Amino acid sequence: MYPNKLKMAKIIPIFKADDNTNPNNYRPISLLSNFNRIFEKLVYSRMASFIEQNDILSPSQHGFCKAHSTQHAILDIVSTIQENMDKRLFSCGVFIDLKKAFDMVDHKILLHKLNHYGFRGVINKWFSSYLDGRTQTTQIGSHISKRQNTTCGVPQGSVLGPLLFLIYVNDIQESSDKLKLFLFAETRMPYLSLSQSSQCLGST
């Protein structure tokens, strides 16, 4: 069981761009207890080791990955375009921006995918406890809202959040055998890029 006191977050809205009166233009960052970060770092270390040993993450995933960055994603995309040009193929790409991606993670689906990738038994129950019953308040200046329950999502600003999100979207490349996918995420906003190579439809 994960202690309830460590599942209490204070949300600080960070302004991104455009109209500062539009709530959608703020990124919610979760401030969590220091003890929570210690727990999460321990679990993250074990998870990362297991994921690396079993080669779980898709090679198309960039960002939040060891030796893979968003710059590598751009290089792979450019390289694919150049290969298509050499083969006299056209290149065409579809770019998908997942807004509020961390906030939209469905806990049941995430737990099912964790089980699929080998996080079963006690550790899966631990993650269920970690995700369930989370609460948060929002602070703007000196004003703090009432505490509310969160029923979905992984905390932005947490240690485990990015890794759990990568597992959540890891199987998206299985959605098509004709598209070549380049996935990348960074701290400001997660993104997905889809591409395909053929005589009529190329890659990005």
Short mmCIF file of C-alpha atoms in Angstrom, two decimals:
data_model
loop_
_atom_site.label_atom_id
_atom_site.label_comp_id
_atom_site.label_asym_id
_atom_site.label_seq_id
_atom_site.Cartn_x
_atom_site.Cartn_y
_atom_site.Cartn_z
CA MET A 1 0.00 0.00 0.00
CA TYR A 2 1.24 3.47 -0.86
CA PRO A 3 0.77 5.98 2.02
CA ASN A 4 -2.11 8.38 1.40
CA LYS A 5 -0.13 11.32 2.79
CA LEU A 6 2.40 10.85 0.00
CA LYS A 7 -0.35 11.01 -2.62
CA MET A 8 -1.32 14.58 -1.76
CA ALA A 9 -0.19 17.11 -4.38
CA LYS A 10 -0.20 20.87 -4.61
CA ILE A 11 -0.76 22.02 -8.19
CA ILE A 12 1.06 25.14 -9.37
CA PRO A 13 -0.16 26.38 -12.80
CA ILE A 14 2.79 27.40 -15.00
CA PHE A 15 1.94 29.80 -17.85
CA LYS A 16 3.00 28.51 -21.29
CA ALA A 17 2.01 31.04 -23.97
CA ASP A 18 -0.78 33.04 -25.65
CA ASP A 19 -3.71 34.36 -23.60
CA ASN A 20 -2.90 34.34 -19.87
CA THR A 21 -6.61 34.48 -19.01
CA ASN A 22 -7.25 31.09 -20.65
CA PRO A 23 -6.80 28.22 -18.14
CA ASN A 24 -5.84 25.88 -21.02
CA ASN A 25 -2.64 27.87 -21.51
CA TYR A 26 -1.25 26.78 -18.15
CA ARG A 27 0.69 23.59 -17.41
CA PRO A 28 -0.15 22.01 -14.02
CA ILE A 29 2.97 21.02 -12.08
CA SER A 30 2.51 18.76 -9.06
CA LEU A 31 4.52 19.60 -5.97
CA LEU A 32 4.92 16.40 -3.99
CA SER A 33 6.53 15.52 -0.70
CA ASN A 34 10.29 14.93 -0.59
CA PHE A 35 9.65 11.50 0.97
CA ASN A 36 7.48 10.71 -2.05
CA ARG A 37 10.35 11.58 -4.40
CA ILE A 38 12.67 9.23 -2.49
CA PHE A 39 10.17 6.37 -2.86
CA GLU A 40 9.63 7.15 -6.54
CA LYS A 41 13.37 7.29 -7.30
CA LEU A 42 13.84 3.84 -5.76
CA VAL A 43 10.98 2.38 -7.80
CA TYR A 44 12.11 4.22 -10.94
CA SER A 45 15.59 2.71 -10.65
CA ARG A 46 14.15 -0.83 -10.42
CA MET A 47 11.68 -0.19 -13.25
CA ALA A 48 14.27 1.33 -15.58
CA SER A 49 16.61 -1.62 -15.00
CA PHE A 50 13.82 -4.14 -15.74
CA ILE A 51 12.70 -2.24 -18.85
CA GLU A 52 16.25 -2.03 -20.21
CA GLN A 53 17.06 -5.69 -19.51
CA ASN A 54 13.89 -6.84 -21.27
CA ASP A 55 14.07 -4.27 -24.09
CA ILE A 56 10.47 -3.19 -23.46
CA LEU A 57 10.34 0.33 -24.85
CA SER A 58 9.87 0.74 -28.59
CA PRO A 59 12.97 1.94 -30.51
CA SER A 60 10.71 4.60 -32.07
CA GLN A 61 10.37 6.25 -28.64
CA HIS A 62 12.52 9.33 -28.04
CA GLY A 63 12.66 11.61 -25.03
CA PHE A 64 12.69 10.46 -21.39
CA CYS A 65 14.78 7.54 -22.67
CA LYS A 66 18.43 6.75 -22.05
CA ALA A 67 20.57 7.79 -25.05
CA HIS A 68 17.46 8.98 -26.92
CA SER A 69 16.43 12.62 -27.08
CA THR A 70 14.07 14.75 -29.13
CA GLN A 71 17.10 15.70 -31.26
CA HIS A 72 17.55 12.02 -32.14
CA ALA A 73 13.92 11.92 -33.28
CA ILE A 74 14.53 14.82 -35.68
CA LEU A 75 17.68 13.15 -37.02
CA ASP A 76 15.78 9.89 -37.62
CA ILE A 77 13.00 11.75 -39.42
CA VAL A 78 15.44 13.63 -41.66
CA SER A 79 17.34 10.42 -42.38
CA THR A 80 14.11 8.65 -43.42
CA ILE A 81 13.21 11.52 -45.77
CA GLN A 82 16.68 11.37 -47.35
CA GLU A 83 16.38 7.61 -47.84
CA ASN A 84 13.03 8.11 -49.59
CA MET A 85 14.52 10.80 -51.82
CA ASP A 86 17.29 8.39 -52.84
CA LYS A 87 14.59 5.83 -53.73
CA ARG A 88 12.56 8.50 -55.59
CA LEU A 89 9.72 8.16 -53.11
CA PHE A 90 7.51 10.96 -51.86
CA SER A 91 7.51 11.88 -48.18
CA CYS A 92 4.39 12.79 -46.27
CA GLY A 93 3.86 13.08 -42.53
CA VAL A 94 1.05 13.42 -40.01
CA PHE A 95 1.88 15.13 -36.73
CA ILE A 96 -0.27 14.53 -33.67
CA ASP A 97 0.00 16.72 -30.59
CA LEU A 98 -1.32 15.05 -27.44
CA LYS A 99 -2.51 17.91 -25.26
CA LYS A 100 -2.81 17.28 -21.52
CA ALA A 101 -1.40 13.82 -22.22
CA PHE A 102 -0.22 13.13 -18.67
CA ASP A 103 -3.61 14.16 -17.28
CA MET A 104 -5.55 11.81 -19.57
CA VAL A 105 -3.86 8.52 -18.63
CA ASP A 106 -6.52 5.96 -17.73
CA HIS A 107 -5.43 4.08 -14.61
CA LYS A 108 -7.10 0.78 -15.53
CA ILE A 109 -5.49 0.75 -18.97
CA LEU A 110 -2.10 1.69 -17.50
CA LEU A 111 -2.27 -1.11 -14.91
CA HIS A 112 -3.26 -3.57 -17.65
CA LYS A 113 -0.27 -2.51 -19.76
CA LEU A 114 2.08 -2.72 -16.76
CA ASN A 115 0.85 -6.28 -16.23
CA HIS A 116 1.39 -7.04 -19.93
CA TYR A 117 5.01 -5.84 -19.80
CA GLY A 118 5.83 -7.93 -16.73
CA PHE A 119 4.97 -5.70 -13.75
CA ARG A 120 2.68 -8.27 -12.18
CA GLY A 121 1.59 -9.44 -8.75
CA VAL A 122 2.67 -7.35 -5.77
CA ILE A 123 4.27 -4.58 -7.85
CA ASN A 124 1.13 -4.18 -9.94
CA LYS A 125 -0.92 -3.88 -6.72
CA TRP A 126 1.62 -1.30 -5.52
CA PHE A 127 1.08 0.77 -8.66
CA SER A 128 -2.68 0.44 -8.22
CA SER A 129 -2.30 1.85 -4.71
CA TYR A 130 0.09 4.54 -5.99
CA LEU A 131 -2.43 5.74 -8.60
CA ASP A 132 -5.65 5.31 -6.62
CA GLY A 133 -6.91 7.84 -4.09
CA ARG A 134 -4.66 10.71 -5.13
CA THR A 135 -5.77 14.17 -4.08
CA GLN A 136 -4.70 17.65 -5.05
CA THR A 137 -5.14 21.33 -4.31
CA THR A 138 -4.39 24.21 -6.65
CA GLN A 139 -2.49 27.25 -5.45
CA ILE A 140 -2.45 30.60 -7.24
CA GLY A 141 -0.58 33.21 -5.26
CA SER A 142 -1.76 32.96 -1.66
CA HIS A 143 -5.07 31.33 -2.62
CA ILE A 144 -5.41 27.54 -2.20
CA SER A 145 -8.40 25.57 -3.46
CA LYS A 146 -10.27 22.82 -1.64
CA ARG A 147 -8.74 19.36 -1.87
CA GLN A 148 -10.14 17.28 -4.74
CA ASN A 149 -9.76 13.64 -5.79
CA THR A 150 -8.00 12.78 -9.06
CA THR A 151 -9.39 9.79 -10.93
CA CYS A 152 -7.01 9.69 -13.90
CA GLY A 153 -3.59 10.85 -15.04
CA VAL A 154 -0.06 10.62 -13.71
CA PRO A 155 1.39 13.55 -11.74
CA GLN A 156 3.37 16.06 -13.79
CA GLY A 157 6.52 16.87 -11.89
CA SER A 158 6.74 13.38 -10.41
CA VAL A 159 9.69 11.01 -10.94
CA LEU A 160 7.57 8.10 -12.20
CA GLY A 161 5.14 10.13 -14.34
CA PRO A 162 7.22 10.27 -17.57
CA LEU A 163 8.15 6.58 -17.45
CA LEU A 164 4.55 5.52 -16.80
CA PHE A 165 3.43 7.67 -19.74
CA LEU A 166 5.98 6.01 -22.04
CA ILE A 167 4.64 2.60 -21.06
CA TYR A 168 1.09 3.85 -21.63
CA VAL A 169 1.80 4.85 -25.28
CA ASN A 170 4.48 2.24 -25.98
CA ASP A 171 2.24 -0.06 -28.07
CA ILE A 172 0.89 2.65 -30.37
CA GLN A 173 3.26 1.50 -33.11
CA GLU A 174 1.25 -1.75 -33.23
CA SER A 175 -1.74 0.18 -34.58
CA SER A 176 -0.45 -0.03 -38.15
CA ASP A 177 2.05 -2.11 -40.11
CA LYS A 178 2.22 0.52 -42.87
CA LEU A 179 3.16 3.59 -40.84
CA LYS A 180 6.61 4.37 -39.50
CA LEU A 181 6.25 6.13 -36.18
CA PHE A 182 8.51 8.58 -34.41
CA LEU A 183 7.40 9.25 -30.86
CA PHE A 184 8.94 11.88 -28.69
CA ALA A 185 8.11 13.63 -25.47
CA GLU A 186 9.74 16.40 -23.53
CA THR A 187 8.95 18.25 -20.33
CA ARG A 188 6.81 20.95 -21.91
CA MET A 189 4.50 18.82 -24.07
CA PRO A 190 4.40 15.18 -25.29
CA TYR A 191 4.14 14.73 -29.05
CA LEU A 192 3.63 11.92 -31.52
CA SER A 193 4.64 11.88 -35.18
CA LEU A 194 3.30 9.31 -37.62
CA SER A 195 4.78 8.57 -41.03
CA GLN A 196 4.57 6.08 -43.89
CA SER A 197 6.80 5.14 -46.79
CA SER A 198 5.46 4.11 -50.19
CA GLN A 199 5.48 5.26 -53.79
CA CYS A 200 2.52 7.53 -53.08
CA LEU A 201 2.87 8.29 -49.40
CA GLY A 202 6.28 8.79 -47.86
CA SER A 203 7.60 9.45 -44.40
CA THR A 204 8.43 12.45 -42.28
#
